[in-house]
Amino acid sequence: MGNGTSRGRPPGRIAAAVGASVLTAGLVTACGSEEGITLNLYYAPEDTFQTVVDNCNAKAAGRYNIVYNKLQRGADDQRVQMARRLAAGDDGLDILGLDVTWVPEFAEAGWAEEWTGTNREQAEAGVLPGPLATATWNGKLYAATKNTNVQLLWYDDRITPQPPATWDEMIAEAEQLKAAGKPHNILFTGAQYEGLVVIYNTLVASAGGHILSDDGKSVVMDEGAVQALEILKRVTSSGITDPSLTNMKEDETRQAFQRGNGAFELNWPFVYASYAEEQPQDLPHFKWSTYPAVDPGVPARTTIGGYDLAVSSTSKHKPEAFEAALCLRSQESQKFSALNDGVPPSIEALYTDETPLDPTKPVNADDNPSMATAYPMRDAIFAALKDPAVRPLTPAYQSLSTVISKVLSPPSEIDPQKTAEELRTKLTDALNSKGVIP
């Protein structure tokens, strides 16, 4: 999810928001009655999400008025802001925008209401299984998926006509390109933060491994987890990554590729809109594919990001908050956000939706986009979402993530067996609230 982080891609859109006003005029007639209930929504900055809020307020017809309180751009700051207030029993929070890794923590703390009955049925209808898993804890639903996200492999077909099918192929091609004096780096988020955890989690899942047990209560770090360490070590110690790897987050990775400093880029789909805006002359050569596999013939399992919407347990207006949250993440709202803010939907039907934003007018990529024009890579995204990797579901995820990124940094100094043992020890301490979190 992200937001300047690798929780999913920054909800503040980097690229042009296309046609934000196309639906607005027809849908928004009011912002809710001043006499109705006020529902406070706390969510990350997203360029055109206020239009979605306005639309839902119009539909509420004065029964309630959603107020969009924009949280900080940094995911950690967002979490701390909400957690601090909820822990103090603040009843001024009604709808919570949760990064997909926070639901277990907020549920276990008693800060998020369980979704039941028709609310649950509506929240689960048509949602892809991977994103839905991020909203669930101990078999109960504690949030409704707002959007998902998944990284792809990006490449320039003038350098590599076809994408590599496996990590072995990608590393070998990078080495050949380097020997030929051509752009060769494999670019990814190697800084000590969540982005490095996302890459590692993808490698672990793609190797069939596990960091934690399925119930999130114990550390596993099995053979697949060690194999993932071996790949990270190999790719970062072979002279085929950017010298600034340990400082690279999503946007640094994007910029490095656009500067011609790499042959392959592993990043979220926001890079396409940025490329289209900044280098339109080269856009026909900017290609994409699903992640390379670890094992030949076994599709990669790529870590998903995104956001879920929860109803605060301290809210004084829970029935209205559930209704409003359902509107904010409805199929119509997800489509609007996908087309205008570049956040991939969690509802499966939208990946085959051919209707433009304004169905009364012809499709136009500039001012009336459809999923096909705004998401030319939608088939690859959908393919990756069919069997994605979910980050370990545990209330202690934040501590675990901090430990993993610290132990893996810098990746070039990984000693697979030794590092795996260190992770087993420190992650076990983190799960048991022992030791000091770095």
XYZ file of C-alpha atoms in Angstrom:
438
model
C 0.000 0.000 0.000
C 1.353 1.977 0.166
C 2.278 5.505 0.161
C 5.664 6.272 -0.584
C 6.273 2.862 0.713
C 6.010 -0.531 -0.569
C 2.777 -1.217 1.168
C 1.337 -1.037 -2.302
C 2.133 2.131 -4.276
C 1.693 5.621 -3.172
C -1.988 6.543 -3.108
C -0.953 10.078 -3.961
C -0.919 9.572 -7.726
C 2.262 10.486 -9.491
C 0.763 10.534 -12.894
C -1.909 12.676 -14.339
C -5.318 12.055 -12.961
C -7.380 11.415 -15.982
C -10.771 12.897 -16.276
C -11.410 13.373 -12.585
C -14.266 15.650 -13.412
C -15.932 13.344 -15.909
C -18.171 11.690 -13.373
C -18.190 14.422 -10.851
C -20.644 16.723 -12.545
C -23.167 13.999 -13.028
C -22.881 12.343 -9.681
C -22.256 14.968 -7.094
C -25.184 17.075 -6.176
C -24.540 17.683 -2.523
C -22.005 17.127 0.229
C -24.495 15.938 2.786
C -26.659 17.821 5.163
C -25.093 19.880 7.870
C -27.831 18.536 10.130
C -26.937 14.880 9.557
C -24.353 12.657 11.170
C -20.704 13.420 10.538
C -18.532 10.404 9.778
C -14.813 10.948 10.045
C -12.803 8.981 7.510
C -9.055 8.723 8.125
C -7.241 7.648 5.018
C -4.007 8.229 3.124
C -3.709 11.085 0.613
C -5.204 10.046 -2.722
C -5.596 12.711 -5.377
C -9.211 12.285 -6.448
C -10.633 10.320 -3.518
C -12.532 13.408 -2.342
C -14.712 12.954 -5.440
C -15.561 9.425 -4.291
C -16.387 10.809 -0.836
C -18.587 13.518 -2.377
C -20.369 10.926 -4.467
C -21.148 8.781 -1.408
C -22.326 11.844 0.511
C -24.693 12.646 -2.333
C -26.078 9.120 -2.197
C -26.556 9.400 1.565
C -28.927 12.299 0.880
C -28.242 14.033 4.157
C -28.383 11.003 6.456
C -24.664 11.387 7.047
C -21.743 13.375 5.763
C -18.339 11.759 5.342
C -15.408 14.032 6.129
C -12.137 12.946 4.505
C -9.310 13.487 6.976
C -6.096 12.963 5.009
C -3.434 11.145 6.967
C 0.272 11.649 6.469
C 1.802 10.224 3.318
C 4.096 7.849 5.187
C 2.456 4.545 6.148
C 4.186 4.311 9.509
C 2.978 7.799 10.413
C -0.570 6.875 9.398
C -0.559 3.798 11.619
C 0.856 5.650 14.624
C -1.655 8.482 14.215
C -4.656 6.157 14.276
C -3.286 3.701 16.853
C -2.478 6.443 19.340
C -5.967 7.916 19.156
C -7.784 4.581 19.198
C -5.767 3.393 22.192
C -6.990 6.496 24.018
C -10.609 5.663 23.157
C -11.036 8.580 20.740
C -14.584 8.367 19.378
C -13.877 10.843 16.607
C -12.694 8.137 14.231
C -15.393 6.301 12.279
C -13.798 4.781 9.145
C -10.148 3.738 9.089
C -7.987 3.332 6.003
C -5.731 0.416 6.882
C -2.692 -0.761 5.018
C -3.199 -4.426 4.155
C -0.671 -5.478 6.807
C -2.460 -3.781 9.729
C -5.816 -5.558 9.936
C -4.678 -8.315 12.367
C -3.138 -5.726 14.701
C -6.206 -3.478 14.703
C -8.540 -6.458 15.095
C -6.546 -8.020 17.926
C -6.379 -4.663 19.715
C -10.148 -4.326 19.524
C -9.938 -1.180 17.409
C -11.804 -2.536 14.364
C -15.384 -3.806 14.304
C -16.130 -7.217 12.828
C -18.130 -7.213 9.581
C -21.128 -9.551 9.845
C -24.413 -10.337 8.116
C -25.292 -8.408 4.987
C -22.418 -5.990 5.518
C -19.988 -8.895 5.271
C -21.792 -10.362 2.264
C -21.550 -7.068 0.418
C -17.924 -6.527 1.400
C -16.904 -9.976 0.162
C -18.945 -10.072 -3.051
C -16.747 -10.486 -6.110
C -13.501 -9.718 -4.255
C -10.364 -11.554 -5.322
C -9.262 -14.109 -2.682
C -5.798 -12.633 -2.093
C -6.955 -9.108 -1.252
C -9.829 -10.535 0.783
C -7.375 -12.472 2.932
C -5.754 -9.199 3.991
C -9.064 -8.018 5.485
C -9.554 -11.205 7.491
C -8.179 -12.256 10.854
C -8.878 -15.551 12.626
C -11.626 -16.360 10.154
C -13.496 -13.109 10.755
C -13.774 -10.112 8.458
C -12.561 -6.857 10.010
C -12.386 -4.619 6.937
C -13.598 -4.227 3.379
C -11.017 -4.161 0.613
C -10.663 -0.737 -0.991
C -7.957 -1.501 -3.527
C -5.153 -3.944 -4.059
C -1.796 -3.715 -5.799
C 0.923 -5.964 -7.115
C 4.380 -5.430 -8.556
C 5.314 -6.324 -12.119
C 8.546 -6.793 -14.054
C 9.154 -3.799 -16.349
C 11.615 -3.785 -19.231
C 12.548 -1.967 -22.453
C 12.054 -4.176 -25.492
C 14.885 -2.380 -27.295
C 17.249 -3.859 -24.699
C 15.514 -7.132 -23.897
C 12.942 -8.125 -26.534
C 11.375 -10.717 -24.259
C 11.040 -10.776 -20.463
C 12.994 -13.429 -18.566
C 10.888 -16.292 -17.277
C 12.965 -16.979 -14.174
C 15.340 -15.208 -11.796
C 18.175 -17.365 -13.183
C 17.386 -16.111 -16.700
C 17.124 -12.516 -15.524
C 20.480 -12.644 -13.737
C 22.157 -14.326 -16.732
C 20.733 -11.723 -19.150
C 21.864 -8.898 -16.882
C 25.376 -10.317 -16.818
C 25.425 -10.671 -20.631
C 24.194 -7.109 -21.101
C 26.855 -5.867 -18.699
C 29.544 -7.668 -20.662
C 28.206 -6.049 -23.837
C 28.338 -2.595 -22.274
C 24.561 -2.145 -22.320
C 22.109 -1.106 -19.582
C 22.012 -4.165 -17.396
C 21.010 -3.482 -13.798
C 18.170 -5.245 -12.045
C 16.446 -2.409 -10.211
C 14.332 -2.925 -7.117
C 13.630 -1.476 -3.673
C 16.778 -2.413 -1.761
C 16.692 0.226 0.974
C 16.216 -0.841 4.582
C 12.425 -0.518 4.760
C 9.202 -2.262 3.868
C 10.125 -2.383 0.187
C 12.925 -4.834 0.882
C 10.517 -6.988 2.889
C 8.106 -7.018 -0.062
C 10.820 -8.325 -2.406
C 11.948 -10.942 0.100
C 8.387 -12.070 0.831
C 7.790 -12.507 -2.910
C 10.929 -14.615 -3.275
C 10.016 -16.753 -0.262
C 6.479 -17.400 -1.506
C 7.686 -18.027 -5.066
C 10.112 -20.635 -3.716
C 7.250 -22.329 -1.868
C 8.602 -21.226 1.487
C 7.242 -19.650 4.646
C 8.491 -17.044 7.086
C 5.769 -17.739 9.658
C 3.347 -20.581 10.220
C -0.078 -20.208 8.606
C -1.610 -19.129 11.918
C 1.074 -16.467 12.352
C 2.034 -17.751 15.790
C 5.488 -19.230 15.152
C 8.529 -18.669 12.970
C 9.192 -21.214 10.225
C 11.991 -19.881 7.965
C 12.064 -23.098 5.963
C 14.075 -24.186 2.908
C 12.170 -21.810 0.611
C 12.984 -18.900 2.896
C 16.675 -19.827 2.727
C 16.510 -20.163 -1.077
C 15.099 -16.645 -1.214
C 18.086 -15.392 0.781
C 20.420 -17.133 -1.680
C 18.782 -15.303 -4.610
C 18.947 -11.926 -2.867
C 22.617 -12.526 -2.089
C 23.407 -13.575 -5.658
C 21.619 -10.726 -7.414
C 23.143 -8.070 -5.136
C 26.705 -9.329 -5.176
C 27.179 -9.885 -8.913
C 27.611 -6.313 -10.101
C 24.166 -6.187 -11.705
C 22.351 -3.861 -9.312
C 22.487 -0.086 -9.053
C 25.301 1.234 -6.812
C 22.588 3.112 -4.910
C 20.563 -0.042 -4.269
C 20.587 0.364 -0.496
C 19.017 3.813 -0.834
C 16.421 2.883 -3.423
C 12.712 3.014 -2.670
C 9.901 2.937 -5.234
C 10.492 6.299 -6.838
C 14.275 6.056 -6.866
C 13.865 2.707 -8.617
C 11.501 4.250 -11.162
C 13.793 7.166 -11.836
C 16.842 4.942 -12.276
C 15.072 2.922 -14.962
C 13.844 6.038 -16.742
C 17.423 7.347 -16.750
C 18.441 4.230 -18.633
C 20.292 2.785 -15.684
C 18.734 -0.640 -15.794
C 17.498 -3.465 -17.956
C 14.836 -4.661 -15.533
C 12.667 -2.894 -12.988
C 10.587 -4.577 -10.290
C 7.975 -2.072 -9.183
C 4.303 -1.191 -8.745
C 2.123 -0.235 -11.765
C 2.285 3.494 -10.971
C 5.524 3.552 -12.966
C 3.588 3.220 -16.224
C 1.678 6.484 -15.785
C 4.878 8.246 -14.745
C 6.704 6.923 -17.793
C 3.829 7.961 -20.061
C 3.904 11.469 -18.674
C 7.655 11.997 -18.609
C 8.904 9.955 -21.585
C 5.955 9.588 -23.965
C 8.278 9.213 -26.947
C 9.650 5.954 -25.501
C 6.397 4.594 -24.109
C 5.820 2.057 -26.923
C 9.002 0.290 -25.772
C 8.128 0.243 -22.064
C 6.866 -3.295 -21.514
C 5.722 -5.378 -18.581
C 5.283 -8.926 -17.417
C 4.504 -10.825 -14.263
C 7.447 -11.425 -11.922
C 10.046 -13.988 -12.981
C 9.657 -17.375 -11.335
C 12.082 -18.839 -8.841
C 11.576 -22.367 -10.129
C 11.027 -22.983 -13.883
C 7.415 -23.715 -14.681
C 6.154 -22.571 -11.278
C 4.544 -19.104 -11.506
C 5.858 -16.469 -9.152
C 3.736 -15.475 -6.200
C 3.992 -11.723 -5.894
C 3.360 -9.769 -2.712
C 0.193 -7.710 -2.774
C -0.331 -4.250 -1.325
C -3.315 -1.957 -1.082
C -5.762 -0.616 1.471
C -8.737 -1.887 3.430
C -11.467 0.144 5.125
C -12.394 -0.704 8.710
C -15.059 0.669 11.024
C -13.658 1.957 14.298
C -14.863 0.237 17.456
C -15.037 3.669 19.089
C -17.383 5.092 16.452
C -20.708 6.397 17.730
C -22.291 5.811 14.334
C -21.344 2.279 13.358
C -24.351 1.377 11.139
C -23.796 4.507 9.085
C -20.029 3.938 9.049
C -20.475 0.437 7.611
C -22.821 1.792 4.935
C -20.441 4.603 4.062
C -17.431 2.297 3.911
C -19.290 -0.002 1.525
C -20.016 2.962 -0.728
C -16.415 4.195 -0.651
C -15.149 0.816 -1.869
C -18.080 -0.168 -4.103
C -17.442 -1.431 -7.618
C -18.289 2.026 -8.987
C -15.938 3.739 -6.515
C -13.104 1.274 -7.129
C -13.409 1.810 -10.862
C -13.283 5.575 -10.440
C -10.211 5.353 -8.204
C -8.527 2.893 -10.536
C -8.996 5.133 -13.562
C -8.138 8.382 -11.807
C -5.665 7.467 -9.085
C -4.085 4.353 -10.536
C -4.960 2.028 -7.656
C -5.818 -1.477 -8.927
C -9.271 -2.693 -7.884
C -9.833 -5.653 -5.579
C -13.100 -6.578 -7.334
C -12.467 -9.155 -10.046
C -15.151 -8.013 -12.511
C -13.384 -4.697 -13.085
C -10.482 -6.432 -14.807
C -12.758 -7.297 -17.720
C -14.838 -4.111 -17.575
C -14.895 -2.370 -20.962
C -17.171 0.574 -20.132
C -15.493 3.991 -20.069
C -15.642 6.277 -17.060
C -18.537 8.191 -18.597
C -20.609 5.455 -20.257
C -22.599 7.990 -22.275
C -19.534 9.022 -24.290
C -17.007 7.163 -26.433
C -13.801 5.843 -24.908
C -10.995 8.362 -25.010
C -7.684 7.747 -23.284
C -7.273 11.441 -22.472
C -10.611 12.425 -20.988
C -12.829 9.359 -20.824
C -10.645 6.341 -20.094
C -11.658 2.740 -19.673
C -9.776 0.012 -17.828
C -8.306 -1.017 -21.187
C -6.871 2.441 -21.936
C -5.751 3.301 -18.399
C -4.541 -0.212 -17.557
C -2.951 -1.745 -20.644
C -1.142 -4.039 -18.184
C -4.369 -5.174 -16.522
C -4.071 -8.763 -17.772
C -0.640 -9.076 -16.149
C -1.931 -7.537 -12.912
C -4.901 -9.875 -12.911
C -2.675 -12.877 -13.616
C -0.445 -11.954 -10.670
C -3.475 -11.482 -8.419
C -4.813 -14.967 -9.092
C -2.292 -16.525 -6.700
C -0.496 -13.719 -4.891
C 1.657 -13.713 -1.780
C 0.183 -12.141 1.325
C 2.634 -10.802 3.861
C 2.615 -12.708 7.178
C -0.705 -12.125 8.911
C 0.033 -11.361 12.542
C -0.714 -8.542 14.972
C 3.065 -8.220 15.338
C 3.679 -7.566 11.632
C 5.086 -4.099 12.154
C 7.796 -5.445 14.476
C 8.517 -8.368 12.174
C 8.879 -6.097 9.171
C 11.315 -3.880 11.031
C 13.402 -6.905 12.042
C 13.446 -8.417 8.539
C 14.500 -5.208 6.798
C 17.237 -4.654 9.383
C 18.641 -8.187 9.162
C 18.572 -8.198 5.339
C 20.423 -4.897 5.026
C 22.544 -4.639 3.052
C 21.438 -7.606 0.924
C 24.934 -8.106 -0.485
C 26.155 -9.167 2.963
C 23.567 -11.898 3.406
C 25.005 -15.262 4.464
C 21.995 -17.457 3.657
C 22.234 -20.040 6.432
C 23.562 -17.622 9.041
C 21.054 -14.930 8.116
C 18.204 -17.440 8.226
C 19.203 -18.451 11.742
C 19.424 -14.811 12.803
C 15.939 -14.218 11.418
C 14.579 -17.264 13.245
C 15.889 -15.963 16.550
C 14.972 -12.314 16.169
C 11.552 -12.921 14.614
C 10.707 -15.341 17.423
C 11.675 -12.657 19.943
C 9.540 -10.129 18.081
C 6.533 -12.467 18.074
C 6.967 -12.982 21.812
C 7.571 -9.280 22.500
C 11.094 -9.971 23.693
C 14.292 -8.118 22.989
C 14.605 -4.719 21.379
C 13.063 -3.929 17.991
C 15.705 -2.131 15.891
